[in-house]
Amino acid sequence: MIIVLRPEATPDTAQEILERIGALGLKPLHMPGTERVVLGALGDERVLEQLHLESHPMVESVQRILAPWKLVSREMHPHDTVVDVGGVAVGGAPFVVIAGPCAVESREQVVETARAVASSGAAILRGGAFKPRTSPYAFQGLGIEGLRLLREAADAAGLPCVTEVLDVADVEVVDRYADALQCGARNMQNFRLLKELGQSRKPVILKRGMSARVDDLLLAAEYVLAEGNSRVILCERGIRTFETATRNTLDLNAVPLIRRRTHLPILVDPSHGTGLRELVAPMSKAAAACGADGLLIEVHRDPQEARSDGRQSLSPAQFASLMRELEPVASACGRPLSPAVRVAR
Amino acid sequence: MIIVLRPEATPDTAQEILERIGALGLKPLHMPGTERVVLGALGDERVLEQLHLESHPMVESVQRILAPWKLVSREMHPHDTVVDVGGVAVGGAPFVVIAGPCAVESREQVVETARAVASSGAAILRGGAFKPRTSPYAFQGLGIEGLRLLREAADAAGLPCVTEVLDVADVEVVDRYADALQCGARNMQNFRLLKELGQSRKPVILKRGMSARVDDLLLAAEYVLAEGNSRVILCERGIRTFETATRNTLDLNAVPLIRRRTHLPILVDPSHGTGLRELVAPMSKAAAACGADGLLIEVHRDPQEARSDGRQSLSPAQFASLMRELEPVASACGRPLSPAVRVAR
Amino acid sequence: MIIVLRPEATPDTAQEILERIGALGLKPLHMPGTERVVLGALGDERVLEQLHLESHPMVESVQRILAPWKLVSREMHPHDTVVDVGGVAVGGAPFVVIAGPCAVESREQVVETARAVASSGAAILRGGAFKPRTSPYAFQGLGIEGLRLLREAADAAGLPCVTEVLDVADVEVVDRYADALQCGARNMQNFRLLKELGQSRKPVILKRGMSARVDDLLLAAEYVLAEGNSRVILCERGIRTFETATRNTLDLNAVPLIRRRTHLPILVDPSHGTGLRELVAPMSKAAAACGADGLLIEVHRDPQEARSDGRQSLSPAQFASLMRELEPVASACGRPLSPAVRVAR
Amino acid sequence: MIIVLRPEATPDTAQEILERIGALGLKPLHMPGTERVVLGALGDERVLEQLHLESHPMVESVQRILAPWKLVSREMHPHDTVVDVGGVAVGGAPFVVIAGPCAVESREQVVETARAVASSGAAILRGGAFKPRTSPYAFQGLGIEGLRLLREAADAAGLPCVTEVLDVADVEVVDRYADALQCGARNMQNFRLLKELGQSRKPVILKRGMSARVDDLLLAAEYVLAEGNSRVILCERGIRTFETATRNTLDLNAVPLIRRRTHLPILVDPSHGTGLRELVAPMSKAAAACGADGLLIEVHRDPQEARSDGRQSLSPAQFASLMRELEPVASACGRPLSPAVRVAR
């Protein structure tokens, strides 16, 4: 840790801080410059947190040398983590496409959509039963009935399935029906929920918050791993910027950056990341090209009847076309599309 | 609602949409322009949600005419709402200062801080028992023990108190100890929690999320009111922007804007809004000057010992000085500082 | 144009505005709703600008139906524009890679780099002679001497070249040496410079400003076309967001969006768009995959000696490796890499 | 300067860098940690720029200890700079209000507006002759004729005046007519223009760019001072964020922050900073309360006839009302409103 003192700091202040650093078992360093005094602390700087040096009135700034996370770090765990989602490997060589409706609306809707995406090559089914909606007057999902229908559709199509958990109280029931639990963007810093997901034995798909830096996302993942669940899959889904032509700004820079910083797999959600169905196919290909491990795509058997997010949903025919376009790009990057895995339950 | 069709839309499409609008009891309007056909729907456009017109492949854009909220709207409720927090009126003429430590750390710390802020003119005590922290390795608060100490300190200082609720499961216990429940920025779109707070009879302080537009904040408040709790106090606490010299960008524009759109009171939190204690006093005065109903300020008896957010905490002496500077500005705006209210429990 | 009146607007106000719309030759429309009166104007709404309806105290909002640009619009000009840069076609089927040093520093540096990028398959040489730098104490480029060296290097490598114009006064001299003139991100709304570039007969590469929406970029291009120069190539180079792990946030959503809105070619600059050399290759492939017409990449014969932007520059070996990785991705998208064009001057 | 090496850096790399630091006359420091090696350089780190250490492949990050600016720094020049604009002191105790139309449109319009703002207490007249407009089809100002009318109006009202310079080529003519030259937000990083303004003997009002960090603004000011003109007045005018309810997000945090970092005066432009006339008065008071030295406000004798920015312009009556509200707030902060200064030319 590097500590820069204010110009008005006295030698006594420097001495006091150096002693506190030494008392914690780190090696203190004194670097008196011409305009500022700089102090250093060599060793595991995480123990320095308890000194609250940022709060010291004579400290101008503090720079950490080490990342604030440990378990998610690629430095500690250099090899890619592969997460098994109901028999489908996420994070290995095959490129995994997860597809399905934004919300489960009816048995026919979800079964029909599930079969359609399976036949086009999707490896996992997605669908929301509990829906976080900006307005209290919007459709909030079918709840537990939605979970049952999702499971039924997944089984009918021979796919594993993932769905979102909105609250600590839902983890148990969602765990019963789904093969992976999704933590949505609005909950990325719902730390109580992250801890609960850390207690689950199911894989967790953790979506980046709309205003989360990559480092915030990694710290959120650290919450889950710190509770004992290392089966975490990250997901870039767009951040909020000044651009209004798209619903969000899909930050694909985050993909290669995350791959360098962590061993966890990283997906991309171009449906939420753009909000416009006509951009989903090109951004899916871009995601594959920059190193993502897979996609999360909204497909509805009839997008104009979708009760949520229809503007960004693909029809089954559009999804089939996307898969045909995607395959050669993924292959060119050494990532064959994941084969459909017939699930036996 | 105004619906702009794509250039390639046919007269049949226009006809079909007009019929669907009419079938819902709204008056449809046809406006064929030279380059685009525009459709309108007169009446309560909220019923049009079920048509999902944004999803229609021949629809270019949809513009709502009315705000998506109702209960929080000043149009429906022109007079300012005044919320009683343990005997202190928030939203009336007096300007209310809520102060206290970021986190409750010990009996001595919170009691001493509570007495200090009370003697300088704070009207309500704040303090966190459950702390949302970016890193799983940071201090997470004292939990229920923290609630007890906060209550004890509030009583000792003769002030009502507010504290944050992190999860649905905590609402009941927090309700027992605090005079108002705070919903933090990271939970502004935790809709399950908002609904639970809507069931409470205690006032709710709802903080704006880091990436929430003013409209999102109003919709979040609508969730609480829609459940029957109309005692909501909003709070601007800074948004996330590209500026890195401050922890957040305090968006004071939001204050007069919110006052025009809703009847609910609005506070400002300059501690989180700036992240730097040297900016807290000037931004407190600015908040009073632009029409805020009060402030939320972090004060610690010894900021450099604070276990969280010490960099933005004021010492009791700095807080006393702020209150002296604030008083003439608030008075110049016709807002006398709220007198201390001795609470009897 | 759709005009929503404030709730307090009287029938007289509506009447007055309708008459002003009619007087301009547009067809006025009256849509009295239950909570708001909405007015419409059918016809070329651009003539309505002179009414300044946004400024009217009784007008709540105004929505344009048509895009504010004309010449750059794909609606007016459905086929892709192909721009010839010194014999290299930009915007046709071949994918064009423009590469070279951030700044021209010496004859050896630019000639050596030019030969290296040409031998790896770059089609056009880039290099800065006039450098916009955040600090007045940073290297500001070699000026006219830099232009001469760039031309010499381009000729030696058999490539056309592009370089940035910083000011109206430089257009003439840069025009003399370069095959295309680049307008940098900081100058995207330097309208005087845009007009001057519109007078040039050389192609213009117009980079998106750091805080420019896609619509702002298209309006900036409209300035150039409106002066008579239709040889404009757009370039996405990253926008400024809250993310600090990368220098900018490369907004690849903009690529397919721009392709839908305009007929002009669109390049991507992953060097500035990420600021980190290790992200340049993956984001180059992503750019090709989402439909860009080419790339702008910084290459320096010895990045650690670069006098500017070395952190994002590739070495010749890294660039050669990028080109090998890029080729199959571009091909999979039906975009072969542009062959080197031997330029005779 | 603090240099953190990558984990894979060898002792030889550290040694090589330490020698290069020493060769430049700085004192090198070696801090071998358990997970990273950190190097330091004590002395004037500005000479280290030439080492381009950020570009070094074995360097993970570089932290500067000193600010990159010198002349604008309060450390070098602790006392507030007071800039004389045609007899009006900006930056001293009096609070200075600059008001006038967005654009000069006609003799009557500017003379009438000038007299109105003078009689309400404005100290300086503003008005645009050269207008930067997002669309090439929008009104671009009256040019030199506009300058003449502005001067005439200023003289008639007995006020000094300021106007915007768009291009290097305009500096001379604007200098002839105006008492201060304004550099607009879009030109804040037009470094050629900044240098030209540095050659002028007139005061410069430098507006913060829409995506400029406070540090970027200070570096832009440094460009002007480095050329010899120390009469620079800064101006916060709103930054671009995700919030769309206001035209920009007025960043008042910047005011006290800038006052701590530099000795230059700082104004606030609530007209552009909000884009909504109903927010101008509250944000003017907020600006005074947080320590601004004055305001820049758009006033038009008839806002609904304004040819640009009418939505944010005040009528003379609204301006008079604002001045009445502002006076007690400014006084409460120890800043009396600047008296009108009769200018003799």
PDB file of N, CA, C and O in Angstrom, chain B residues 70-110:
ATOM      1  N   LYS B  70     -48.455   7.440 -10.538  1.00  0.00           N
ATOM      2  CA  LYS B  70     -49.707   8.122 -10.217  1.00  0.00           C
ATOM      3  C   LYS B  70     -49.695   8.669  -8.801  1.00  0.00           C
ATOM      4  O   LYS B  70     -49.904   9.841  -8.573  1.00  0.00           O
ATOM      5  N   LEU B  71     -49.472   7.781  -7.834  1.00  0.00           N
ATOM      6  CA  LEU B  71     -49.636   8.144  -6.428  1.00  0.00           C
ATOM      7  C   LEU B  71     -48.599   9.157  -5.975  1.00  0.00           C
ATOM      8  O   LEU B  71     -48.865   9.970  -5.101  1.00  0.00           O
ATOM      9  N   VAL B  72     -47.411   9.103  -6.548  1.00  0.00           N
ATOM     10  CA  VAL B  72     -46.356  10.028  -6.115  1.00  0.00           C
ATOM     11  C   VAL B  72     -46.467  11.364  -6.851  1.00  0.00           C
ATOM     12  O   VAL B  72     -45.747  12.306  -6.518  1.00  0.00           O
ATOM     13  N   SER B  73     -47.352  11.446  -7.839  1.00  0.00           N
ATOM     14  CA  SER B  73     -47.372  12.622  -8.709  1.00  0.00           C
ATOM     15  C   SER B  73     -47.942  13.862  -8.023  1.00  0.00           C
ATOM     16  O   SER B  73     -48.950  13.799  -7.318  1.00  0.00           O
ATOM     17  N   ARG B  74     -47.305  14.980  -8.256  1.00  0.00           N
ATOM     18  CA  ARG B  74     -47.833  16.235  -7.729  1.00  0.00           C
ATOM     19  C   ARG B  74     -49.129  16.626  -8.436  1.00  0.00           C
ATOM     20  O   ARG B  74     -49.948  17.360  -7.858  1.00  0.00           O
ATOM     21  N   GLU B  75     -49.310  16.144  -9.650  1.00  0.00           N
ATOM     22  CA  GLU B  75     -50.568  16.481 -10.341  1.00  0.00           C
ATOM     23  C   GLU B  75     -51.782  15.935  -9.593  1.00  0.00           C
ATOM     24  O   GLU B  75     -52.824  16.569  -9.538  1.00  0.00           O
ATOM     25  N   MET B  76     -51.605  14.724  -9.029  1.00  0.00           N
ATOM     26  CA  MET B  76     -52.714  14.104  -8.323  1.00  0.00           C
ATOM     27  C   MET B  76     -52.844  14.657  -6.909  1.00  0.00           C
ATOM     28  O   MET B  76     -53.874  14.524  -6.266  1.00  0.00           O
ATOM     29  N   HIS B  77     -51.785  15.200  -6.384  1.00  0.00           N
ATOM     30  CA  HIS B  77     -51.697  15.542  -4.971  1.00  0.00           C
ATOM     31  C   HIS B  77     -50.836  16.807  -4.904  1.00  0.00           C
ATOM     32  O   HIS B  77     -49.643  16.736  -4.668  1.00  0.00           O
ATOM     33  N   PRO B  78     -51.447  17.963  -5.144  1.00  0.00           N
ATOM     34  CA  PRO B  78     -50.643  19.183  -5.337  1.00  0.00           C
ATOM     35  C   PRO B  78     -49.911  19.674  -4.093  1.00  0.00           C
ATOM     36  O   PRO B  78     -48.901  20.362  -4.209  1.00  0.00           O
ATOM     37  N   HIS B  79     -50.399  19.334  -2.893  1.00  0.00           N
ATOM     38  CA  HIS B  79     -49.769  19.878  -1.694  1.00  0.00           C
ATOM     39  C   HIS B  79     -48.619  19.016  -1.210  1.00  0.00           C
ATOM     40  O   HIS B  79     -48.654  17.794  -1.310  1.00  0.00           O
ATOM     41  N   ASP B  80     -47.610  19.672  -0.641  1.00  0.00           N
ATOM     42  CA  ASP B  80     -46.459  18.954  -0.092  1.00  0.00           C
ATOM     43  C   ASP B  80     -46.896  17.966   0.980  1.00  0.00           C
ATOM     44  O   ASP B  80     -47.677  18.317   1.875  1.00  0.00           O
ATOM     45  N   THR B  81     -46.361  16.761   0.898  1.00  0.00           N
ATOM     46  CA  THR B  81     -46.579  15.788   1.966  1.00  0.00           C
ATOM     47  C   THR B  81     -45.579  16.063   3.089  1.00  0.00           C
ATOM     48  O   THR B  81     -44.399  16.305   2.819  1.00  0.00           O
ATOM     49  N   VAL B  82     -46.078  16.065   4.322  1.00  0.00           N
ATOM     50  CA  VAL B  82     -45.193  16.211   5.484  1.00  0.00           C
ATOM     51  C   VAL B  82     -45.180  14.870   6.205  1.00  0.00           C
ATOM     52  O   VAL B  82     -46.225  14.329   6.541  1.00  0.00           O
ATOM     53  N   VAL B  83     -43.986  14.305   6.397  1.00  0.00           N
ATOM     54  CA  VAL B  83     -43.856  12.989   7.028  1.00  0.00           C
ATOM     55  C   VAL B  83     -43.337  13.162   8.454  1.00  0.00           C
ATOM     56  O   VAL B  83     -42.336  13.846   8.683  1.00  0.00           O
ATOM     57  N   ASP B  84     -44.021  12.550   9.381  1.00  0.00           N
ATOM     58  CA  ASP B  84     -43.636  12.635  10.791  1.00  0.00           C
ATOM     59  C   ASP B  84     -42.678  11.488  11.121  1.00  0.00           C
ATOM     60  O   ASP B  84     -43.037  10.322  11.038  1.00  0.00           O
ATOM     61  N   VAL B  85     -41.453  11.851  11.484  1.00  0.00           N
ATOM     62  CA  VAL B  85     -40.464  10.837  11.879  1.00  0.00           C
ATOM     63  C   VAL B  85     -40.246  10.972  13.376  1.00  0.00           C
ATOM     64  O   VAL B  85     -39.500  11.858  13.825  1.00  0.00           O
ATOM     65  N   GLY B  86     -40.922  10.192  14.137  1.00  0.00           N
ATOM     66  CA  GLY B  86     -40.758  10.215  15.589  1.00  0.00           C
ATOM     67  C   GLY B  86     -40.945  11.600  16.186  1.00  0.00           C
ATOM     68  O   GLY B  86     -40.218  11.983  17.103  1.00  0.00           O
ATOM     69  N   GLY B  87     -41.903  12.337  15.632  1.00  0.00           N
ATOM     70  CA  GLY B  87     -42.180  13.656  16.179  1.00  0.00           C
ATOM     71  C   GLY B  87     -41.529  14.800  15.422  1.00  0.00           C
ATOM     72  O   GLY B  87     -41.843  15.967  15.656  1.00  0.00           O
ATOM     73  N   VAL B  88     -40.653  14.497  14.488  1.00  0.00           N
ATOM     74  CA  VAL B  88     -40.017  15.537  13.674  1.00  0.00           C
ATOM     75  C   VAL B  88     -40.705  15.559  12.306  1.00  0.00           C
ATOM     76  O   VAL B  88     -40.797  14.524  11.645  1.00  0.00           O
ATOM     77  N   ALA B  89     -41.172  16.742  11.908  1.00  0.00           N
ATOM     78  CA  ALA B  89     -41.877  16.865  10.634  1.00  0.00           C
ATOM     79  C   ALA B  89     -40.865  17.067   9.509  1.00  0.00           C
ATOM     80  O   ALA B  89     -40.097  18.032   9.531  1.00  0.00           O
ATOM     81  N   VAL B  90     -40.890  16.176   8.514  1.00  0.00           N
ATOM     82  CA  VAL B  90     -40.002  16.302   7.355  1.00  0.00           C
ATOM     83  C   VAL B  90     -40.854  16.691   6.158  1.00  0.00           C
ATOM     84  O   VAL B  90     -41.816  15.993   5.828  1.00  0.00           O
ATOM     85  N   GLY B  91     -40.512  17.822   5.517  1.00  0.00           N
ATOM     86  CA  GLY B  91     -41.282  18.270   4.363  1.00  0.00           C
ATOM     87  C   GLY B  91     -42.090  19.526   4.633  1.00  0.00           C
ATOM     88  O   GLY B  91     -42.685  20.084   3.715  1.00  0.00           O
ATOM     89  N   GLY B  92     -42.094  19.996   5.872  1.00  0.00           N
ATOM     90  CA  GLY B  92     -42.742  21.265   6.185  1.00  0.00           C
ATOM     91  C   GLY B  92     -41.729  22.389   6.090  1.00  0.00           C
ATOM     92  O   GLY B  92     -40.665  22.231   5.481  1.00  0.00           O
ATOM     93  N   ALA B  93     -42.031  23.514   6.689  1.00  0.00           N
ATOM     94  CA  ALA B  93     -41.116  24.645   6.577  1.00  0.00           C
ATOM     95  C   ALA B  93     -39.752  24.382   7.211  1.00  0.00           C
ATOM     96  O   ALA B  93     -38.729  24.718   6.618  1.00  0.00           O
ATOM     97  N   PRO B  94     -39.682  23.752   8.397  1.00  0.00           N
ATOM     98  CA  PRO B  94     -38.346  23.612   9.003  1.00  0.00           C
ATOM     99  C   PRO B  94     -37.445  22.677   8.197  1.00  0.00           C
ATOM    100  O   PRO B  94     -37.903  21.691   7.617  1.00  0.00           O
ATOM    101  N   PHE B  95     -36.167  23.021   8.197  1.00  0.00           N
ATOM    102  CA  PHE B  95     -35.142  22.258   7.485  1.00  0.00           C
ATOM    103  C   PHE B  95     -34.567  21.249   8.480  1.00  0.00           C
ATOM    104  O   PHE B  95     -34.098  21.635   9.555  1.00  0.00           O
ATOM    105  N   VAL B  96     -34.598  19.969   8.103  1.00  0.00           N
ATOM    106  CA  VAL B  96     -34.292  18.896   9.055  1.00  0.00           C
ATOM    107  C   VAL B  96     -32.914  18.293   8.792  1.00  0.00           C
ATOM    108  O   VAL B  96     -32.647  17.805   7.685  1.00  0.00           O
ATOM    109  N   VAL B  97     -32.058  18.292   9.791  1.00  0.00           N
ATOM    110  CA  VAL B  97     -30.737  17.684   9.645  1.00  0.00           C
ATOM    111  C   VAL B  97     -30.704  16.352  10.398  1.00  0.00           C
ATOM    112  O   VAL B  97     -30.954  16.300  11.594  1.00  0.00           O
ATOM    113  N   ILE B  98     -30.412  15.287   9.646  1.00  0.00           N
ATOM    114  CA  ILE B  98     -30.275  13.948  10.209  1.00  0.00           C
ATOM    115  C   ILE B  98     -28.782  13.653  10.232  1.00  0.00           C
ATOM    116  O   ILE B  98     -28.117  13.781   9.205  1.00  0.00           O
ATOM    117  N   ALA B  99     -28.231  13.302  11.379  1.00  0.00           N
ATOM    118  CA  ALA B  99     -26.778  13.108  11.454  1.00  0.00           C
ATOM    119  C   ALA B  99     -26.453  11.946  12.363  1.00  0.00           C
ATOM    120  O   ALA B  99     -27.247  11.552  13.217  1.00  0.00           O
ATOM    121  N   GLY B 100     -25.260  11.403  12.159  1.00  0.00           N
ATOM    122  CA  GLY B 100     -24.798  10.301  12.992  1.00  0.00           C
ATOM    123  C   GLY B 100     -23.753   9.503  12.252  1.00  0.00           C
ATOM    124  O   GLY B 100     -23.384   9.828  11.123  1.00  0.00           O
ATOM    125  N   PRO B 101     -23.272   8.439  12.877  1.00  0.00           N
ATOM    126  CA  PRO B 101     -22.176   7.679  12.276  1.00  0.00           C
ATOM    127  C   PRO B 101     -22.648   6.822  11.109  1.00  0.00           C
ATOM    128  O   PRO B 101     -23.807   6.394  11.064  1.00  0.00           O
ATOM    129  N   CYS B 102     -21.750   6.563  10.171  1.00  0.00           N
ATOM    130  CA  CYS B 102     -22.033   5.629   9.079  1.00  0.00           C
ATOM    131  C   CYS B 102     -22.478   4.311   9.692  1.00  0.00           C
ATOM    132  O   CYS B 102     -23.565   3.827   9.402  1.00  0.00           O
ATOM    133  N   ALA B 103     -21.671   3.757  10.574  1.00  0.00           N
ATOM    134  CA  ALA B 103     -21.995   2.473  11.209  1.00  0.00           C
ATOM    135  C   ALA B 103     -21.962   2.628  12.722  1.00  0.00           C
ATOM    136  O   ALA B 103     -21.132   3.375  13.257  1.00  0.00           O
ATOM    137  N   VAL B 104     -22.861   1.914  13.393  1.00  0.00           N
ATOM    138  CA  VAL B 104     -22.788   1.799  14.843  1.00  0.00           C
ATOM    139  C   VAL B 104     -21.638   0.847  15.158  1.00  0.00           C
ATOM    140  O   VAL B 104     -21.614  -0.283  14.653  1.00  0.00           O
ATOM    141  N   GLU B 105     -20.684   1.319  15.941  1.00  0.00           N
ATOM    142  CA  GLU B 105     -19.499   0.491  16.214  1.00  0.00           C
ATOM    143  C   GLU B 105     -19.406   0.061  17.681  1.00  0.00           C
ATOM    144  O   GLU B 105     -18.876  -0.998  17.988  1.00  0.00           O
ATOM    145  N   SER B 106     -19.904   0.901  18.584  1.00  0.00           N
ATOM    146  CA  SER B 106     -19.852   0.573  20.017  1.00  0.00           C
ATOM    147  C   SER B 106     -20.802   1.514  20.739  1.00  0.00           C
ATOM    148  O   SER B 106     -21.205   2.542  20.197  1.00  0.00           O
ATOM    149  N   ARG B 107     -21.182   1.146  21.958  1.00  0.00           N
ATOM    150  CA  ARG B 107     -22.076   2.006  22.735  1.00  0.00           C
ATOM    151  C   ARG B 107     -21.482   3.411  22.874  1.00  0.00           C
ATOM    152  O   ARG B 107     -22.132   4.407  22.610  1.00  0.00           O
ATOM    153  N   GLU B 108     -20.216   3.486  23.295  1.00  0.00           N
ATOM    154  CA  GLU B 108     -19.598   4.794  23.538  1.00  0.00           C
ATOM    155  C   GLU B 108     -19.622   5.623  22.257  1.00  0.00           C
ATOM    156  O   GLU B 108     -19.949   6.808  22.276  1.00  0.00           O
ATOM    157  N   GLN B 109     -19.232   4.970  21.149  1.00  0.00           N
ATOM    158  CA  GLN B 109     -19.134   5.708  19.891  1.00  0.00           C
ATOM    159  C   GLN B 109     -20.482   6.306  19.504  1.00  0.00           C
ATOM    160  O   GLN B 109     -20.586   7.490  19.177  1.00  0.00           O
ATOM    161  N   VAL B 110     -21.544   5.517  19.564  1.00  0.00           N
ATOM    162  CA  VAL B 110     -22.819   6.018  19.051  1.00  0.00           C
ATOM    163  C   VAL B 110     -23.484   6.960  20.054  1.00  0.00           C
ATOM    164  O   VAL B 110     -24.064   7.987  19.661  1.00  0.00           O
TER     165      VAL B 110
END
